[in-house]
PDB file of C-alpha atoms in Angstrom:
ATOM      1  CA  UNK V 655      -4.837  24.193  -9.855  1.00 40.00           C
ATOM      2  CA  UNK V 656      -3.103  20.916  -9.026  1.00 55.00           C
ATOM      3  CA  UNK V 657      -4.891  18.073  -7.268  1.00 58.00           C
ATOM      4  CA  UNK V 658      -4.603  14.278  -7.302  1.00 58.00           C
ATOM      5  CA  UNK V 659      -6.782  12.230  -9.645  1.00 64.00           C
ATOM      6  CA  UNK V 660      -6.581   9.143  -7.404  1.00 68.00           C
ATOM      7  CA  UNK V 661      -5.633   8.498  -3.802  1.00 76.00           C
ATOM      8  CA  UNK V 662      -2.894   5.881  -3.515  1.00 81.00           C
ATOM      9  CA  UNK V 663      -4.173   4.292  -0.279  1.00 91.00           C
ATOM     10  CA  UNK V 664      -6.478   1.341   0.411  1.00 96.00           C
ATOM     11  CA  UNK V 665     -10.027   2.035   1.570  1.00 94.00           C
ATOM     12  CA  UNK V 666     -12.168  -0.642   3.241  1.00 94.00           C
ATOM     13  CA  UNK V 667     -15.625  -0.506   4.759  1.00 89.00           C
ATOM     14  CA  UNK V 668     -18.310   2.155   4.896  1.00 82.00           C
ATOM     15  CA  UNK V 669     -16.976   4.916   2.640  1.00 79.00           C
ATOM     16  CA  UNK V 670     -19.672   7.415   3.660  1.00 81.00           C
ATOM     17  CA  UNK V 671     -19.330   6.863   7.389  1.00 86.00           C
ATOM     18  CA  UNK V 672     -18.634   9.747   9.758  1.00 92.00           C
ATOM     19  CA  UNK V 673     -16.256   7.362  11.550  1.00 95.00           C
ATOM     20  CA  UNK V 674     -12.844   7.244   9.887  1.00 95.00           C
ATOM     21  CA  UNK V 675      -9.942   5.081  11.045  1.00 96.00           C
ATOM     22  CA  UNK V 676      -6.716   5.899   9.188  1.00 96.00           C
ATOM     23  CA  UNK V 677      -3.615   3.748   9.468  1.00 98.00           C
ATOM     24  CA  UNK V 678      -0.264   4.822   8.026  1.00 98.00           C
ATOM     25  CA  UNK V 679       1.784   1.745   7.149  1.00 98.00           C
ATOM     26  CA  UNK V 680       4.898   0.613   5.289  1.00 98.00           C
ATOM     27  CA  UNK V 681       5.127  -2.744   3.517  1.00 98.00           C
ATOM     28  CA  UNK V 682       8.762  -3.125   4.610  1.00 98.00           C
ATOM     29  CA  UNK V 683       7.908  -2.568   8.283  1.00 98.00           C
ATOM     30  CA  UNK V 684       7.223  -5.677  10.415  1.00 97.00           C
ATOM     31  CA  UNK V 685       5.166  -3.623  12.886  1.00 98.00           C
ATOM     32  CA  UNK V 686       2.937  -2.388  10.068  1.00 98.00           C
ATOM     33  CA  UNK V 687       2.518  -5.981   8.976  1.00 98.00           C
ATOM     34  CA  UNK V 688       1.288  -7.046  12.406  1.00 98.00           C
ATOM     35  CA  UNK V 689      -1.211  -4.184  12.663  1.00 98.00           C
ATOM     36  CA  UNK V 690      -2.525  -4.712   9.121  1.00 98.00           C
ATOM     37  CA  UNK V 691      -3.056  -8.431   9.635  1.00 97.00           C
ATOM     38  CA  UNK V 692      -4.850  -7.872  12.942  1.00 97.00           C
ATOM     39  CA  UNK V 693      -7.203  -5.178  11.633  1.00 97.00           C
ATOM     40  CA  UNK V 694      -8.028  -6.909   8.346  1.00 96.00           C
ATOM     41  CA  UNK V 695      -8.723 -10.289   9.922  1.00 94.00           C
ATOM     42  CA  UNK V 696     -12.296 -11.181   8.931  1.00 91.00           C
ATOM     43  CA  UNK V 697     -13.345 -11.836  12.518  1.00 90.00           C
ATOM     44  CA  UNK V 698     -12.634  -8.183  13.323  1.00 93.00           C
ATOM     45  CA  UNK V 699     -13.282  -6.421  10.040  1.00 92.00           C
ATOM     46  CA  UNK V 700     -16.685  -8.008   9.438  1.00 91.00           C
ATOM     47  CA  UNK V 701     -17.951  -6.584  12.730  1.00 94.00           C
ATOM     48  CA  UNK V 702     -17.181  -2.972  11.825  1.00 94.00           C
ATOM     49  CA  UNK V 703     -16.828  -2.512   8.058  1.00 90.00           C
ATOM     50  CA  UNK V 704     -20.505  -1.546   7.711  1.00 92.00           C
ATOM     51  CA  UNK V 705     -20.095   1.206  10.314  1.00 94.00           C
ATOM     52  CA  UNK V 706     -16.530   2.511   9.993  1.00 95.00           C
ATOM     53  CA  UNK V 707     -14.368   3.519   7.046  1.00 94.00           C
ATOM     54  CA  UNK V 708     -10.875   2.043   7.351  1.00 96.00           C
ATOM     55  CA  UNK V 709      -8.123   3.625   5.257  1.00 96.00           C
ATOM     56  CA  UNK V 710      -4.559   2.377   4.964  1.00 97.00           C
ATOM     57  CA  UNK V 711      -2.164   5.071   3.785  1.00 97.00           C
ATOM     58  CA  UNK V 712       1.122   4.269   2.044  1.00 97.00           C
ATOM     59  CA  UNK V 713       4.232   5.441   3.910  1.00 97.00           C
ATOM     60  CA  UNK V 714       7.461   4.988   1.965  1.00 97.00           C
ATOM     61  CA  UNK V 715      10.293   4.715   4.488  1.00 96.00           C
ATOM     62  CA  UNK V 716      13.684   5.654   2.976  1.00 93.00           C
ATOM     63  CA  UNK V 717      15.728   3.531   5.392  1.00 95.00           C
ATOM     64  CA  UNK V 718      14.226   0.480   3.677  1.00 96.00           C
ATOM     65  CA  UNK V 719      15.498   0.953   0.124  1.00 95.00           C
ATOM     66  CA  UNK V 720      12.958  -1.512  -1.297  1.00 97.00           C
ATOM     67  CA  UNK V 721      10.017   0.211   0.387  1.00 98.00           C
ATOM     68  CA  UNK V 722       9.483   2.506  -2.603  1.00 98.00           C
ATOM     69  CA  UNK V 723       9.332  -0.406  -5.024  1.00 98.00           C
ATOM     70  CA  UNK V 724       6.843  -2.308  -2.880  1.00 98.00           C
ATOM     71  CA  UNK V 725       4.535   0.696  -2.618  1.00 98.00           C
ATOM     72  CA  UNK V 726       4.863   1.422  -6.325  1.00 98.00           C
ATOM     73  CA  UNK V 727       3.564  -2.067  -7.030  1.00 98.00           C
ATOM     74  CA  UNK V 728       0.507  -1.401  -4.861  1.00 97.00           C
ATOM     75  CA  UNK V 729      -0.089   1.775  -6.895  1.00 96.00           C
ATOM     76  CA  UNK V 730       0.128  -0.248 -10.113  1.00 97.00           C
ATOM     77  CA  UNK V 731      -2.487  -2.705  -8.853  1.00 97.00           C
ATOM     78  CA  UNK V 732      -4.729   0.209  -7.868  1.00 95.00           C
ATOM     79  CA  UNK V 733      -4.520   1.640 -11.379  1.00 94.00           C
ATOM     80  CA  UNK V 734      -4.952  -1.695 -13.140  1.00 96.00           C
ATOM     81  CA  UNK V 735      -7.471  -3.595 -11.014  1.00 96.00           C
ATOM     82  CA  UNK V 736      -8.887  -1.619  -8.059  1.00 94.00           C
ATOM     83  CA  UNK V 737     -11.085  -4.537  -6.997  1.00 95.00           C
ATOM     84  CA  UNK V 738      -7.951  -6.597  -6.262  1.00 97.00           C
ATOM     85  CA  UNK V 739      -6.270  -4.053  -4.004  1.00 96.00           C
ATOM     86  CA  UNK V 740      -7.145  -5.741  -0.721  1.00 96.00           C
ATOM     87  CA  UNK V 741      -6.076  -9.145  -2.046  1.00 97.00           C
ATOM     88  CA  UNK V 742      -2.733  -7.696  -3.112  1.00 98.00           C
ATOM     89  CA  UNK V 743      -2.106  -5.855   0.167  1.00 98.00           C
ATOM     90  CA  UNK V 744      -2.897  -9.063   2.056  1.00 98.00           C
ATOM     91  CA  UNK V 745      -0.543 -11.070  -0.159  1.00 98.00           C
ATOM     92  CA  UNK V 746       2.259  -8.507   0.020  1.00 98.00           C
ATOM     93  CA  UNK V 747       2.109  -8.213   3.799  1.00 98.00           C
ATOM     94  CA  UNK V 748       1.925 -12.000   4.093  1.00 98.00           C
ATOM     95  CA  UNK V 749       5.064 -12.400   1.977  1.00 97.00           C
ATOM     96  CA  UNK V 750       6.792  -9.238   3.239  1.00 97.00           C
ATOM     97  CA  UNK V 751       9.446 -11.020   5.381  1.00 97.00           C
ATOM     98  CA  UNK V 752      10.852 -12.415   2.138  1.00 97.00           C
ATOM     99  CA  UNK V 753      11.464  -8.836   1.000  1.00 97.00           C
ATOM    100  CA  UNK V 754      12.953  -7.261   4.127  1.00 97.00           C
ATOM    101  CA  UNK V 755      16.312  -5.475   3.937  1.00 95.00           C
ATOM    102  CA  UNK V 756      18.673  -8.395   4.471  1.00 95.00           C
ATOM    103  CA  UNK V 757      16.698 -10.659   2.140  1.00 96.00           C
ATOM    104  CA  UNK V 758      16.904  -8.383  -0.903  1.00 96.00           C
ATOM    105  CA  UNK V 759      20.217  -6.594  -0.387  1.00 96.00           C
ATOM    106  CA  UNK V 760      21.792  -8.053  -3.535  1.00 96.00           C
ATOM    107  CA  UNK V 761      18.787  -7.567  -5.825  1.00 97.00           C
ATOM    108  CA  UNK V 762      18.819  -4.876  -8.495  1.00 97.00           C
ATOM    109  CA  UNK V 763      15.827  -2.640  -9.106  1.00 97.00           C
ATOM    110  CA  UNK V 764      14.736  -4.588 -12.242  1.00 97.00           C
ATOM    111  CA  UNK V 765      15.103  -7.894 -10.390  1.00 97.00           C
ATOM    112  CA  UNK V 766      12.996  -6.647  -7.505  1.00 98.00           C
ATOM    113  CA  UNK V 767      10.349  -5.253  -9.863  1.00 98.00           C
ATOM    114  CA  UNK V 768      10.106  -8.643 -11.546  1.00 97.00           C
ATOM    115  CA  UNK V 769       9.481 -10.359  -8.201  1.00 98.00           C
ATOM    116  CA  UNK V 770       6.815  -7.782  -7.310  1.00 98.00           C
ATOM    117  CA  UNK V 771       5.100  -8.213 -10.676  1.00 98.00           C
ATOM    118  CA  UNK V 772       4.954 -11.985 -10.192  1.00 97.00           C
ATOM    119  CA  UNK V 773       3.519 -11.529  -6.701  1.00 98.00           C
ATOM    120  CA  UNK V 774       0.914  -9.082  -7.983  1.00 98.00           C
ATOM    121  CA  UNK V 775      -0.182 -11.463 -10.713  1.00 98.00           C
ATOM    122  CA  UNK V 776      -0.482 -14.341  -8.245  1.00 97.00           C
ATOM    123  CA  UNK V 777      -2.622 -12.232  -5.916  1.00 97.00           C
ATOM    124  CA  UNK V 778      -4.831 -10.528  -8.484  1.00 97.00           C
ATOM    125  CA  UNK V 779      -5.536 -13.126 -11.170  1.00 96.00           C
ATOM    126  CA  UNK V 780      -8.226 -15.751 -10.696  1.00 93.00           C
ATOM    127  CA  UNK V 781      -7.101 -17.664 -13.778  1.00 93.00           C
ATOM    128  CA  UNK V 782      -3.448 -18.709 -13.963  1.00 90.00           C
ATOM    129  CA  UNK V 783      -3.534 -18.086 -17.721  1.00 92.00           C
ATOM    130  CA  UNK V 784      -3.894 -14.381 -16.956  1.00 94.00           C
ATOM    131  CA  UNK V 785      -0.790 -14.216 -14.783  1.00 95.00           C
ATOM    132  CA  UNK V 786       1.774 -13.547 -17.496  1.00 95.00           C
ATOM    133  CA  UNK V 787      -0.169 -10.734 -19.239  1.00 96.00           C
ATOM    134  CA  UNK V 788      -0.932  -9.162 -15.837  1.00 96.00           C
ATOM    135  CA  UNK V 789       2.726  -9.339 -14.831  1.00 97.00           C
ATOM    136  CA  UNK V 790       3.774  -7.655 -18.080  1.00 96.00           C
ATOM    137  CA  UNK V 791       1.269  -4.860 -17.517  1.00 97.00           C
ATOM    138  CA  UNK V 792       2.499  -4.299 -13.956  1.00 97.00           C
ATOM    139  CA  UNK V 793       6.020  -3.928 -15.330  1.00 97.00           C
ATOM    140  CA  UNK V 794       4.774  -1.292 -17.788  1.00 97.00           C
ATOM    141  CA  UNK V 795       3.841   0.816 -14.781  1.00 97.00           C
ATOM    142  CA  UNK V 796       7.014   0.060 -12.831  1.00 98.00           C
ATOM    143  CA  UNK V 797       9.791   0.342 -15.419  1.00 97.00           C
ATOM    144  CA  UNK V 798      10.609   3.938 -16.476  1.00 96.00           C
ATOM    145  CA  UNK V 799       9.639   4.326 -20.160  1.00 95.00           C
ATOM    146  CA  UNK V 800      13.133   5.343 -21.273  1.00 93.00           C
ATOM    147  CA  UNK V 801      14.816   2.364 -19.628  1.00 95.00           C
ATOM    148  CA  UNK V 802      15.337  -1.116 -21.161  1.00 94.00           C
ATOM    149  CA  UNK V 803      12.011  -2.922 -21.097  1.00 91.00           C
ATOM    150  CA  UNK V 804      10.101   0.324 -20.627  1.00 92.00           C
ATOM    151  CA  UNK V 805       6.651   0.530 -22.237  1.00 93.00           C
ATOM    152  CA  UNK V 806       4.594   3.506 -21.085  1.00 95.00           C
ATOM    153  CA  UNK V 807       0.955   2.649 -20.159  1.00 94.00           C
ATOM    154  CA  UNK V 808      -1.423   5.111 -21.793  1.00 93.00           C
ATOM    155  CA  UNK V 809      -3.700   5.085 -18.728  1.00 92.00           C
ATOM    156  CA  UNK V 810      -0.897   6.802 -16.796  1.00 91.00           C
ATOM    157  CA  UNK V 811      -1.609  10.057 -18.612  1.00 91.00           C
ATOM    158  CA  UNK V 812      -4.569  10.474 -16.247  1.00 88.00           C
ATOM    159  CA  UNK V 813      -2.032  10.829 -13.425  1.00 89.00           C
ATOM    160  CA  UNK V 814      -0.080  13.473 -15.296  1.00 88.00           C
ATOM    161  CA  UNK V 815       2.688  11.095 -16.343  1.00 91.00           C
ATOM    162  CA  UNK V 816       4.323  11.217 -19.765  1.00 92.00           C
ATOM    163  CA  UNK V 817       6.286   8.746 -21.918  1.00 94.00           C
ATOM    164  CA  UNK V 818       9.087  11.324 -21.887  1.00 93.00           C
ATOM    165  CA  UNK V 819       9.459  11.199 -18.092  1.00 93.00           C
ATOM    166  CA  UNK V 820      12.725   9.985 -16.617  1.00 94.00           C
ATOM    167  CA  UNK V 821      10.892   8.143 -13.846  1.00 95.00           C
ATOM    168  CA  UNK V 822       8.125   5.554 -14.007  1.00 96.00           C
ATOM    169  CA  UNK V 823       4.455   6.231 -14.659  1.00 94.00           C
ATOM    170  CA  UNK V 824       3.588   5.956 -10.964  1.00 95.00           C
ATOM    171  CA  UNK V 825       5.802   8.813  -9.816  1.00 94.00           C
ATOM    172  CA  UNK V 826       2.839  11.213  -9.298  1.00 92.00           C
ATOM    173  CA  UNK V 827       1.260   8.784  -6.814  1.00 93.00           C
ATOM    174  CA  UNK V 828       4.602   8.314  -5.072  1.00 94.00           C
ATOM    175  CA  UNK V 829       4.999  12.064  -4.637  1.00 93.00           C
ATOM    176  CA  UNK V 830       1.419  12.435  -3.487  1.00 92.00           C
ATOM    177  CA  UNK V 831       1.650   9.721  -0.832  1.00 94.00           C
ATOM    178  CA  UNK V 832       4.888  11.186   0.560  1.00 95.00           C
ATOM    179  CA  UNK V 833       3.490  14.717   0.640  1.00 93.00           C
ATOM    180  CA  UNK V 834       0.305  13.467   2.310  1.00 93.00           C
ATOM    181  CA  UNK V 835       1.940  11.735   5.258  1.00 95.00           C
ATOM    182  CA  UNK V 836       4.436  14.570   5.701  1.00 95.00           C
ATOM    183  CA  UNK V 837       1.582  17.075   5.886  1.00 93.00           C
ATOM    184  CA  UNK V 838      -0.068  14.876   8.514  1.00 94.00           C
ATOM    185  CA  UNK V 839       3.141  14.789  10.544  1.00 95.00           C
ATOM    186  CA  UNK V 840       3.590  11.023  10.256  1.00 96.00           C
ATOM    187  CA  UNK V 841       7.124   9.717  10.712  1.00 95.00           C
ATOM    188  CA  UNK V 842       6.980   6.234  12.232  1.00 95.00           C
ATOM    189  CA  UNK V 843       4.906   3.278  11.077  1.00 97.00           C
ATOM    190  CA  UNK V 844       2.341   2.271  11.946  1.00 98.00           C
ATOM    191  CA  UNK V 845       0.594   5.476  13.026  1.00 98.00           C
ATOM    192  CA  UNK V 846      -3.175   5.512  13.594  1.00 98.00           C
ATOM    193  CA  UNK V 847      -5.659   8.394  13.422  1.00 97.00           C
ATOM    194  CA  UNK V 848      -9.337   8.232  14.314  1.00 97.00           C
ATOM    195  CA  UNK V 849     -11.520  11.028  12.925  1.00 96.00           C
ATOM    196  CA  UNK V 850      -8.397  13.055  12.291  1.00 95.00           C
ATOM    197  CA  UNK V 851      -6.886  12.736  15.779  1.00 96.00           C
ATOM    198  CA  UNK V 852      -3.709  10.709  16.260  1.00 97.00           C
ATOM    199  CA  UNK V 853      -4.219   7.752  18.592  1.00 97.00           C
ATOM    200  CA  UNK V 854      -0.808   7.436  20.226  1.00 95.00           C
ATOM    201  CA  UNK V 855      -2.032   4.716  22.564  1.00 95.00           C
ATOM    202  CA  UNK V 856      -2.641   2.269  19.704  1.00 96.00           C
ATOM    203  CA  UNK V 857       0.260  -0.120  19.257  1.00 94.00           C
ATOM    204  CA  UNK V 858       1.145  -2.643  16.591  1.00 96.00           C
ATOM    205  CA  UNK V 859       1.149  -5.191  19.407  1.00 95.00           C
ATOM    206  CA  UNK V 860      -2.572  -4.718  20.053  1.00 97.00           C
ATOM    207  CA  UNK V 861      -4.618  -7.890  19.902  1.00 96.00           C
ATOM    208  CA  UNK V 862      -7.942  -8.196  18.093  1.00 96.00           C
ATOM    209  CA  UNK V 863      -9.704  -7.914  21.467  1.00 96.00           C
ATOM    210  CA  UNK V 864      -7.956  -4.601  22.205  1.00 96.00           C
ATOM    211  CA  UNK V 865      -8.965  -3.281  18.802  1.00 97.00           C
ATOM    212  CA  UNK V 866     -12.558  -4.383  19.379  1.00 96.00           C
ATOM    213  CA  UNK V 867     -12.647  -2.600  22.716  1.00 96.00           C
ATOM    214  CA  UNK V 868     -11.347   0.575  21.101  1.00 96.00           C
ATOM    215  CA  UNK V 869     -13.673   0.425  18.085  1.00 96.00           C
ATOM    216  CA  UNK V 870     -16.710  -0.420  20.239  1.00 96.00           C
ATOM    217  CA  UNK V 871     -16.011   2.781  22.150  1.00 96.00           C
ATOM    218  CA  UNK V 872     -16.241   4.838  18.952  1.00 94.00           C
ATOM    219  CA  UNK V 873     -19.705   3.639  17.962  1.00 93.00           C
TER     220      UNK V 873
END
């Protein structure tokens, strides 16, 4: 039997609620950025997070070559410091325009990983003295163990990864997230489901008031 040990997405709010709002997003997608920032704004989230479970699912979009590397970094944060996931997602979406296609075209994979590791450390560490060790640990997850600078994290064995793998330690979560959104029939981002039913009327352009009207109707 094969089943995932951890779900790569971000869960916010009432985990045991019968009301489930799922949002499929890509860090390299400006429309995903707008939806994420609207939904996670405290003025909206604080009104519903004790009644509704909000889940953001990772969608790696291949037409943005850096999308994979951005999502991998979110997986690394999840494995290293789950309590900092929301802070990292907020930081990454805030800074995302700096990492869109035209901005990073000339960057190599190691160069991009280094930028992501710095961003993760800035978002997740309360003490600046912890930034450098945190960055180095993020890179352990991101750099394939057989490549220069590779240093396999032992905790990755829980995912089924091995120091002999050609890819990085997060590859099982990458495969899982891709399989998950494919099975759900998700192609474009953002895509929203409520209690398992796709809500095609919800747009990334929705204001907080439109979201509140929708969510009020589910309670």
